[in-house]
PDB file of C-alpha atoms in Angstrom:
ATOM      1  CA  MET A   1     -26.513  -6.896 -54.606  1.00  0.00           C
ATOM      2  CA  VAL A   2     -28.924  -6.155 -57.481  1.00  0.00           C
ATOM      3  CA  GLY A   3     -30.055  -2.546 -57.588  1.00  0.00           C
ATOM      4  CA  THR A   4     -33.719  -1.682 -58.005  1.00  0.00           C
ATOM      5  CA  VAL A   5     -34.641   1.291 -60.156  1.00  0.00           C
ATOM      6  CA  LEU A   6     -38.011   2.911 -59.758  1.00  0.00           C
ATOM      7  CA  ARG A   7     -39.456   3.557 -63.198  1.00  0.00           C
ATOM      8  CA  VAL A   8     -41.817   6.507 -63.441  1.00  0.00           C
ATOM      9  CA  PRO A   9     -44.133   6.984 -66.391  1.00  0.00           C
ATOM     10  CA  ARG A  10     -43.078   9.789 -68.684  1.00  0.00           C
ATOM     11  CA  GLY A  11     -44.665  13.044 -67.710  1.00  0.00           C
ATOM     12  CA  VAL A  12     -45.495  12.084 -64.114  1.00  0.00           C
ATOM     13  CA  ALA A  13     -43.866  14.368 -61.513  1.00  0.00           C
ATOM     14  CA  LEU A  14     -42.572  13.041 -58.211  1.00  0.00           C
ATOM     15  CA  PRO A  15     -42.939  14.963 -54.937  1.00  0.00           C
ATOM     16  CA  VAL A  16     -39.832  16.858 -53.842  1.00  0.00           C
ATOM     17  CA  ALA A  17     -39.458  14.750 -50.694  1.00  0.00           C
ATOM     18  CA  CYS A  18     -39.555  11.573 -52.684  1.00  0.00           C
ATOM     19  CA  CYS A  19     -36.866  12.897 -55.028  1.00  0.00           C
ATOM     20  CA  ALA A  20     -34.661  13.651 -52.053  1.00  0.00           C
ATOM     21  CA  VAL A  21     -35.085  10.136 -50.699  1.00  0.00           C
ATOM     22  CA  LEU A  22     -34.232   8.624 -54.057  1.00  0.00           C
ATOM     23  CA  ALA A  23     -31.146  10.815 -54.364  1.00  0.00           C
ATOM     24  CA  ALA A  24     -29.914   9.808 -50.941  1.00  0.00           C
ATOM     25  CA  ALA A  25     -30.511   6.153 -51.676  1.00  0.00           C
ATOM     26  CA  ALA A  26     -28.561   6.444 -54.896  1.00  0.00           C
ATOM     27  CA  LEU A  27     -25.603   8.007 -53.116  1.00  0.00           C
ATOM     28  CA  THR A  28     -25.489   5.387 -50.371  1.00  0.00           C
ATOM     29  CA  GLY A  29     -26.183   2.376 -52.491  1.00  0.00           C
ATOM     30  CA  GLY A  30     -29.613   1.956 -50.907  1.00  0.00           C
ATOM     31  CA  CYS A  31     -28.183   0.975 -47.442  1.00  0.00           C
ATOM     32  CA  ALA A  32     -28.408   2.988 -44.242  1.00  0.00           C
ATOM     33  CA  ARG A  33     -27.357   2.387 -40.586  1.00  0.00           C
ATOM     34  CA  VAL A  34     -28.529   4.218 -37.506  1.00  0.00           C
ATOM     35  CA  VAL A  35     -26.094   4.452 -34.558  1.00  0.00           C
ATOM     36  CA  GLY A  36     -27.689   4.994 -31.157  1.00  0.00           C
ATOM     37  CA  GLY A  37     -26.264   6.462 -27.978  1.00  0.00           C
ATOM     38  CA  THR A  38     -24.357   9.294 -29.582  1.00  0.00           C
ATOM     39  CA  ALA A  39     -22.888  11.616 -26.938  1.00  0.00           C
ATOM     40  CA  ARG A  40     -24.341  15.085 -26.944  1.00  0.00           C
ATOM     41  CA  ALA A  41     -22.503  18.273 -26.118  1.00  0.00           C
ATOM     42  CA  GLY A  42     -22.948  19.147 -22.489  1.00  0.00           C
ATOM     43  CA  ASP A  43     -23.556  15.558 -21.272  1.00  0.00           C
ATOM     44  CA  PRO A  44     -21.835  15.019 -17.874  1.00  0.00           C
ATOM     45  CA  GLN A  45     -18.684  12.878 -18.070  1.00  0.00           C
ATOM     46  CA  PRO A  46     -18.025  10.192 -15.416  1.00  0.00           C
ATOM     47  CA  ARG A  47     -15.389  11.169 -12.866  1.00  0.00           C
ATOM     48  CA  PRO A  48     -12.834   8.696 -11.509  1.00  0.00           C
ATOM     49  CA  ALA A  49     -13.491   7.639  -7.938  1.00  0.00           C
ATOM     50  CA  ALA A  50     -11.318   9.429  -5.375  1.00  0.00           C
ATOM     51  CA  PRO A  51      -8.816   7.173  -3.540  1.00  0.00           C
ATOM     52  CA  ILE A  52      -9.933   6.031  -0.107  1.00  0.00           C
ATOM     53  CA  PRO A  53      -8.005   7.926   2.601  1.00  0.00           C
ATOM     54  CA  VAL A  54      -5.458   5.674   4.285  1.00  0.00           C
ATOM     55  CA  ALA A  55      -6.974   6.509   7.676  1.00  0.00           C
ATOM     56  CA  ASP A  56     -10.068   4.639   6.474  1.00  0.00           C
ATOM     57  CA  LEU A  57      -7.906   1.664   5.418  1.00  0.00           C
ATOM     58  CA  LEU A  58      -6.307   1.280   8.851  1.00  0.00           C
ATOM     59  CA  ILE A  59      -7.543  -1.635  10.948  1.00  0.00           C
ATOM     60  CA  GLU A  60      -9.531  -0.516  13.979  1.00  0.00           C
ATOM     61  CA  PRO A  61      -7.594  -0.642  17.272  1.00  0.00           C
ATOM     62  CA  SER A  62     -10.401  -2.753  18.764  1.00  0.00           C
ATOM     63  CA  ARG A  63      -9.356  -5.572  16.424  1.00  0.00           C
ATOM     64  CA  PHE A  64      -5.866  -5.863  17.948  1.00  0.00           C
ATOM     65  CA  PRO A  65      -5.306  -8.952  20.105  1.00  0.00           C
ATOM     66  CA  ALA A  66      -6.868  -8.397  23.531  1.00  0.00           C
ATOM     67  CA  GLN A  67      -3.501  -8.475  25.327  1.00  0.00           C
ATOM     68  CA  TYR A  68      -2.334  -5.514  23.210  1.00  0.00           C
ATOM     69  CA  PRO A  69      -4.808  -2.690  23.960  1.00  0.00           C
ATOM     70  CA  ALA A  70      -4.288  -0.293  21.072  1.00  0.00           C
ATOM     71  CA  ALA A  71      -4.985   3.228  19.881  1.00  0.00           C
ATOM     72  CA  VAL A  72      -4.492   5.199  16.676  1.00  0.00           C
ATOM     73  CA  VAL A  73      -1.101   6.938  16.597  1.00  0.00           C
ATOM     74  CA  PRO A  74      -1.429  10.757  16.395  1.00  0.00           C
ATOM     75  CA  GLY A  75      -0.499  12.051  12.951  1.00  0.00           C
ATOM     76  CA  LYS A  76       2.497  14.003  14.273  1.00  0.00           C
ATOM     77  CA  ASP A  77       4.041  10.778  15.615  1.00  0.00           C
ATOM     78  CA  VAL A  78       3.578   8.509  12.589  1.00  0.00           C
ATOM     79  CA  ASP A  79       6.951   9.382  11.015  1.00  0.00           C
ATOM     80  CA  ARG A  80       8.710   8.519  14.280  1.00  0.00           C
ATOM     81  CA  VAL A  81       6.923   5.159  14.423  1.00  0.00           C
ATOM     82  CA  LEU A  82       7.861   4.367  10.822  1.00  0.00           C
ATOM     83  CA  ALA A  83      11.506   5.206  11.560  1.00  0.00           C
ATOM     84  CA  GLU A  84      11.505   2.981  14.650  1.00  0.00           C
ATOM     85  CA  ILE A  85      10.218   0.080  12.569  1.00  0.00           C
ATOM     86  CA  ASP A  86      13.103   0.613  10.128  1.00  0.00           C
ATOM     87  CA  GLY A  87      15.562   0.704  13.032  1.00  0.00           C
ATOM     88  CA  VAL A  88      16.827   4.116  11.932  1.00  0.00           C
ATOM     89  CA  PRO A  89      15.626   7.067  14.048  1.00  0.00           C
ATOM     90  CA  VAL A  90      14.733  10.271  12.214  1.00  0.00           C
ATOM     91  CA  GLY A  91      17.865  12.337  11.529  1.00  0.00           C
ATOM     92  CA  SER A  92      20.295   9.446  11.947  1.00  0.00           C
ATOM     93  CA  GLU A  93      23.442   9.042   9.882  1.00  0.00           C
ATOM     94  CA  VAL A  94      23.742   5.581   8.335  1.00  0.00           C
ATOM     95  CA  THR A  95      27.020   3.814   7.519  1.00  0.00           C
ATOM     96  CA  PRO A  96      27.356   2.630   4.810  1.00  0.00           C
ATOM     97  CA  ALA A  97      25.123   5.266   3.293  1.00  0.00           C
ATOM     98  CA  GLN A  98      23.523   2.890   0.766  1.00  0.00           C
ATOM     99  CA  CYS A  99      21.888   1.032   3.657  1.00  0.00           C
ATOM    100  CA  ALA A 100      19.776   4.032   4.679  1.00  0.00           C
ATOM    101  CA  PRO A 101      16.032   3.385   4.220  1.00  0.00           C
ATOM    102  CA  LEU A 102      14.682   4.445   0.855  1.00  0.00           C
ATOM    103  CA  PRO A 103      13.214   7.969   0.746  1.00  0.00           C
ATOM    104  CA  GLN A 104       9.723   8.161   2.198  1.00  0.00           C
ATOM    105  CA  LEU A 105       7.401   9.013  -0.687  1.00  0.00           C
ATOM    106  CA  ALA A 106       4.131   8.630   1.160  1.00  0.00           C
ATOM    107  CA  ASP A 107       2.038  11.734   1.675  1.00  0.00           C
ATOM    108  CA  GLN A 108      -0.662   9.652   3.347  1.00  0.00           C
ATOM    109  CA  LYS A 109       0.271   7.757   6.507  1.00  0.00           C
ATOM    110  CA  ALA A 110      -1.623   6.192   9.378  1.00  0.00           C
ATOM    111  CA  ALA A 111      -0.700   3.869  12.232  1.00  0.00           C
ATOM    112  CA  ALA A 112      -2.170   2.106  15.250  1.00  0.00           C
ATOM    113  CA  GLN A 113      -0.174   0.648  18.126  1.00  0.00           C
ATOM    114  CA  GLY A 114      -0.790  -1.554  21.154  1.00  0.00           C
ATOM    115  CA  THR A 115       1.443  -2.639  24.060  1.00  0.00           C
ATOM    116  CA  ASP A 116       1.196  -5.688  26.311  1.00  0.00           C
ATOM    117  CA  ASP A 117       2.165  -6.057  29.964  1.00  0.00           C
ATOM    118  CA  SER A 118       5.743  -7.060  29.092  1.00  0.00           C
ATOM    119  CA  GLY A 119       6.342  -3.910  27.034  1.00  0.00           C
ATOM    120  CA  ALA A 120       6.129  -5.663  23.666  1.00  0.00           C
ATOM    121  CA  ARG A 121       4.431  -3.587  20.989  1.00  0.00           C
ATOM    122  CA  LEU A 122       2.318  -4.452  17.977  1.00  0.00           C
ATOM    123  CA  THR A 123       2.108  -1.751  15.312  1.00  0.00           C
ATOM    124  CA  VAL A 124       0.126  -1.563  12.075  1.00  0.00           C
ATOM    125  CA  THR A 125       0.895   1.084   9.451  1.00  0.00           C
ATOM    126  CA  VAL A 126      -0.789   1.995   6.167  1.00  0.00           C
ATOM    127  CA  VAL A 127       0.976   4.343   3.743  1.00  0.00           C
ATOM    128  CA  ARG A 128       0.456   5.553   0.182  1.00  0.00           C
ATOM    129  CA  PRO A 129       2.356   5.737  -2.135  1.00  0.00           C
ATOM    130  CA  VAL A 130       5.568   3.799  -1.488  1.00  0.00           C
ATOM    131  CA  ALA A 131       8.931   3.287  -3.085  1.00  0.00           C
ATOM    132  CA  SER A 132       9.504  -0.025  -4.868  1.00  0.00           C
ATOM    133  CA  VAL A 133       8.975  -2.972  -2.529  1.00  0.00           C
ATOM    134  CA  ARG A 134      11.404  -5.101  -4.546  1.00  0.00           C
ATOM    135  CA  ALA A 135      14.051  -2.379  -4.306  1.00  0.00           C
ATOM    136  CA  ARG A 136      13.661  -2.323  -0.527  1.00  0.00           C
ATOM    137  CA  VAL A 137      13.984  -6.123  -0.299  1.00  0.00           C
ATOM    138  CA  THR A 138      17.134  -5.985  -2.432  1.00  0.00           C
ATOM    139  CA  GLN A 139      18.568  -3.238  -0.233  1.00  0.00           C
ATOM    140  CA  LEU A 140      17.885  -5.204   2.963  1.00  0.00           C
ATOM    141  CA  GLY A 141      19.498  -8.281   1.434  1.00  0.00           C
ATOM    142  CA  ASP A 142      22.593  -6.257   0.548  1.00  0.00           C
ATOM    143  CA  CYS A 143      22.814  -4.740   4.053  1.00  0.00           C
ATOM    144  CA  PRO A 144      22.906  -7.566   6.619  1.00  0.00           C
ATOM    145  CA  SER A 145      24.507  -5.130   9.064  1.00  0.00           C
ATOM    146  CA  PHE A 146      24.900  -1.355   9.245  1.00  0.00           C
ATOM    147  CA  VAL A 147      25.553   1.372  11.802  1.00  0.00           C
ATOM    148  CA  THR A 148      23.440   4.365  12.803  1.00  0.00           C
ATOM    149  CA  THR A 149      24.650   7.500  14.592  1.00  0.00           C
ATOM    150  CA  THR A 150      21.945   9.578  16.249  1.00  0.00           C
ATOM    151  CA  GLY A 151      21.663  12.842  18.131  1.00  0.00           C
ATOM    152  CA  GLU A 152      24.136  15.449  19.291  1.00  0.00           C
ATOM    153  CA  ALA A 153      25.799  12.917  21.586  1.00  0.00           C
ATOM    154  CA  GLY A 154      26.440  10.669  18.604  1.00  0.00           C
ATOM    155  CA  ASP A 155      24.708   7.590  20.011  1.00  0.00           C
ATOM    156  CA  VAL A 156      25.841   4.621  17.922  1.00  0.00           C
ATOM    157  CA  SER A 157      23.840   1.473  17.237  1.00  0.00           C
ATOM    158  CA  THR A 158      24.416  -1.565  15.045  1.00  0.00           C
ATOM    159  CA  VAL A 159      21.451  -2.902  13.068  1.00  0.00           C
ATOM    160  CA  THR A 160      21.482  -6.585  12.102  1.00  0.00           C
ATOM    161  CA  VAL A 161      19.073  -7.652   9.356  1.00  0.00           C
ATOM    162  CA  LYS A 162      17.585 -11.024   8.429  1.00  0.00           C
ATOM    163  CA  LEU A 163      15.015 -11.803   5.742  1.00  0.00           C
ATOM    164  CA  PRO A 164      12.655 -14.619   6.765  1.00  0.00           C
ATOM    165  CA  PRO A 165      10.318 -16.166   4.152  1.00  0.00           C
ATOM    166  CA  ALA A 166       7.682 -13.785   2.837  1.00  0.00           C
ATOM    167  CA  PRO A 167       4.282 -14.114   4.531  1.00  0.00           C
ATOM    168  CA  PRO A 168       1.670 -16.059   2.512  1.00  0.00           C
ATOM    169  CA  VAL A 169      -0.916 -13.330   2.049  1.00  0.00           C
ATOM    170  CA  ASP A 170      -3.263 -12.156  -0.718  1.00  0.00           C
ATOM    171  CA  ALA A 171      -1.251  -9.169  -1.937  1.00  0.00           C
ATOM    172  CA  ASP A 172       0.566  -7.878  -5.012  1.00  0.00           C
ATOM    173  CA  ASP A 173       3.895  -8.281  -3.207  1.00  0.00           C
ATOM    174  CA  SER A 174       5.096  -9.090   0.301  1.00  0.00           C
ATOM    175  CA  TYR A 175       8.179  -9.653   2.423  1.00  0.00           C
ATOM    176  CA  ALA A 176       9.304 -10.064   6.034  1.00  0.00           C
ATOM    177  CA  VAL A 177      12.266  -8.504   7.824  1.00  0.00           C
ATOM    178  CA  ASP A 178      13.702  -9.337  11.254  1.00  0.00           C
ATOM    179  CA  GLN A 179      15.960  -6.589  12.662  1.00  0.00           C
ATOM    180  CA  THR A 180      17.900  -6.282  15.889  1.00  0.00           C
ATOM    181  CA  VAL A 181      19.214  -2.880  16.955  1.00  0.00           C
ATOM    182  CA  THR A 182      22.103  -3.124  19.420  1.00  0.00           C
ATOM    183  CA  SER A 183      23.103   0.064  21.197  1.00  0.00           C
ATOM    184  CA  THR A 184      26.792   0.589  21.924  1.00  0.00           C
ATOM    185  CA  SER A 185      25.962   2.950  24.786  1.00  0.00           C
ATOM    186  CA  SER A 186      26.491   1.947  28.422  1.00  0.00           C
ATOM    187  CA  ASP A 187      23.258  -0.070  28.696  1.00  0.00           C
ATOM    188  CA  GLY A 188      24.049  -2.092  25.563  1.00  0.00           C
ATOM    189  CA  SER A 189      20.337  -2.786  25.029  1.00  0.00           C
ATOM    190  CA  ASP A 190      18.947  -4.751  22.095  1.00  0.00           C
ATOM    191  CA  THR A 191      15.612  -4.022  20.419  1.00  0.00           C
ATOM    192  CA  ARG A 192      14.207  -6.657  18.098  1.00  0.00           C
ATOM    193  CA  THR A 193      11.602  -5.834  15.449  1.00  0.00           C
ATOM    194  CA  LEU A 194       9.858  -8.424  13.255  1.00  0.00           C
ATOM    195  CA  THR A 195       7.888  -6.794  10.442  1.00  0.00           C
ATOM    196  CA  LEU A 196       5.528  -8.261   7.851  1.00  0.00           C
ATOM    197  CA  VAL A 197       4.886  -6.155   4.734  1.00  0.00           C
ATOM    198  CA  ALA A 198       2.269  -6.340   1.978  1.00  0.00           C
ATOM    199  CA  LEU A 199       1.664  -4.190  -1.097  1.00  0.00           C
ATOM    200  CA  ILE A 200      -1.915  -3.845  -2.356  1.00  0.00           C
ATOM    201  CA  GLY A 201      -2.138  -1.589  -5.381  1.00  0.00           C
ATOM    202  CA  ASP A 202      -0.284   1.554  -4.308  1.00  0.00           C
ATOM    203  CA  VAL A 203      -0.915   0.960  -0.593  1.00  0.00           C
ATOM    204  CA  GLN A 204       1.638  -0.622   1.738  1.00  0.00           C
ATOM    205  CA  VAL A 205       0.457  -2.377   4.891  1.00  0.00           C
ATOM    206  CA  THR A 206       2.831  -3.442   7.669  1.00  0.00           C
ATOM    207  CA  ALA A 207       2.431  -5.203  10.994  1.00  0.00           C
ATOM    208  CA  SER A 208       5.364  -5.244  13.420  1.00  0.00           C
ATOM    209  CA  TRP A 209       6.207  -6.863  16.738  1.00  0.00           C
ATOM    210  CA  GLN A 210       8.856  -4.964  18.700  1.00  0.00           C
ATOM    211  CA  GLN A 211      10.436  -5.400  22.118  1.00  0.00           C
ATOM    212  CA  GLN A 212      13.588  -4.523  23.980  1.00  0.00           C
ATOM    213  CA  GLN A 213      15.455  -7.793  24.443  1.00  0.00           C
ATOM    214  CA  SER A 214      16.364  -8.226  28.097  1.00  0.00           C
ATOM    215  CA  SER A 215      16.082 -11.990  28.164  1.00  0.00           C
ATOM    216  CA  GLY A 216      16.002 -13.125  24.555  1.00  0.00           C
ATOM    217  CA  THR A 217      12.213 -13.026  24.299  1.00  0.00           C
ATOM    218  CA  SER A 218      10.858 -14.596  21.116  1.00  0.00           C
ATOM    219  CA  PRO A 219       8.445 -12.652  18.906  1.00  0.00           C
ATOM    220  CA  ASP A 220       4.724 -13.225  19.467  1.00  0.00           C
ATOM    221  CA  THR A 221       4.295 -14.605  15.972  1.00  0.00           C
ATOM    222  CA  GLN A 222       0.756 -15.850  16.539  1.00  0.00           C
ATOM    223  CA  ALA A 223      -0.550 -12.417  17.507  1.00  0.00           C
ATOM    224  CA  LEU A 224       1.527 -10.772  14.754  1.00  0.00           C
ATOM    225  CA  ASP A 225       0.322 -13.121  12.009  1.00  0.00           C
ATOM    226  CA  THR A 226      -3.315 -12.730  13.016  1.00  0.00           C
ATOM    227  CA  LEU A 227      -3.096  -8.945  13.149  1.00  0.00           C
ATOM    228  CA  PHE A 228      -1.251  -8.738   9.834  1.00  0.00           C
ATOM    229  CA  THR A 229      -3.783 -10.960   8.066  1.00  0.00           C
ATOM    230  CA  ASP A 230      -6.679  -8.869   9.398  1.00  0.00           C
ATOM    231  CA  ALA A 231      -4.933  -5.605   8.475  1.00  0.00           C
ATOM    232  CA  VAL A 232      -4.339  -6.783   4.908  1.00  0.00           C
ATOM    233  CA  LEU A 233      -7.910  -8.046   4.600  1.00  0.00           C
ATOM    234  CA  THR A 234      -9.207  -4.669   5.776  1.00  0.00           C
ATOM    235  CA  VAL A 235      -7.387  -2.961   2.893  1.00  0.00           C
ATOM    236  CA  ARG A 236      -8.181  -5.672   0.354  1.00  0.00           C
ATOM    237  CA  GLN A 237     -11.912  -5.415   1.021  1.00  0.00           C
ATOM    238  CA  LYS A 238     -11.934  -1.658   0.455  1.00  0.00           C
ATOM    239  CA  ILE A 239      -9.708  -1.386  -2.618  1.00  0.00           C
ATOM    240  CA  PRO A 240     -11.212  -2.786  -5.854  1.00  0.00           C
ATOM    241  CA  ARG A 241      -9.056  -5.204  -7.780  1.00  0.00           C
TER     242      ARG A 241
END
């Protein structure tokens, strides 16, 4: 760049303002840049959006299959429902100990449940936050069978675990688990639970089919798959990617 020097005839005085401009130009090499949008003290700062309550992420009971009239589970009963899905009632002792369900981290929980004429139940749960989904899958794979002891009477049940293929769903992670709880009490009843699980961000969504097995009834996979897909979509639509 070639500098330009203003030549002033000898004896001619420049205004003070002009001198100041010339001095500034000399110091900056004659170039200046104006930056717009400078934050000012006291300007309000944007606040992060509050997480959507899990109760608002739960699928509406009216969207359950018609043969499973459903209702939202009261908050005081949600922990019991979650334990039933895991096949380990609250307060049970698990043998071997490493097969006990991972600690429940969620401080937000919601569930809805419907029952058909045969006594089969469909349950949807939404919880936040959750322990590692991959860690839970690994644990289930390492524990194909374990024993639970419940209550003062020491009721003993054997839980048998299978891991079917993960459901094909739009989620960050997913898995399926098929559990049969066999009581060693006098009735010797079996309860089978097929659960589909999806993780979306920090929210876990599950849909389960559960029934006491008196005649080897097969899971209602069509109703379960439809409900699970709708439950996941409900969460996916409300949580930004």
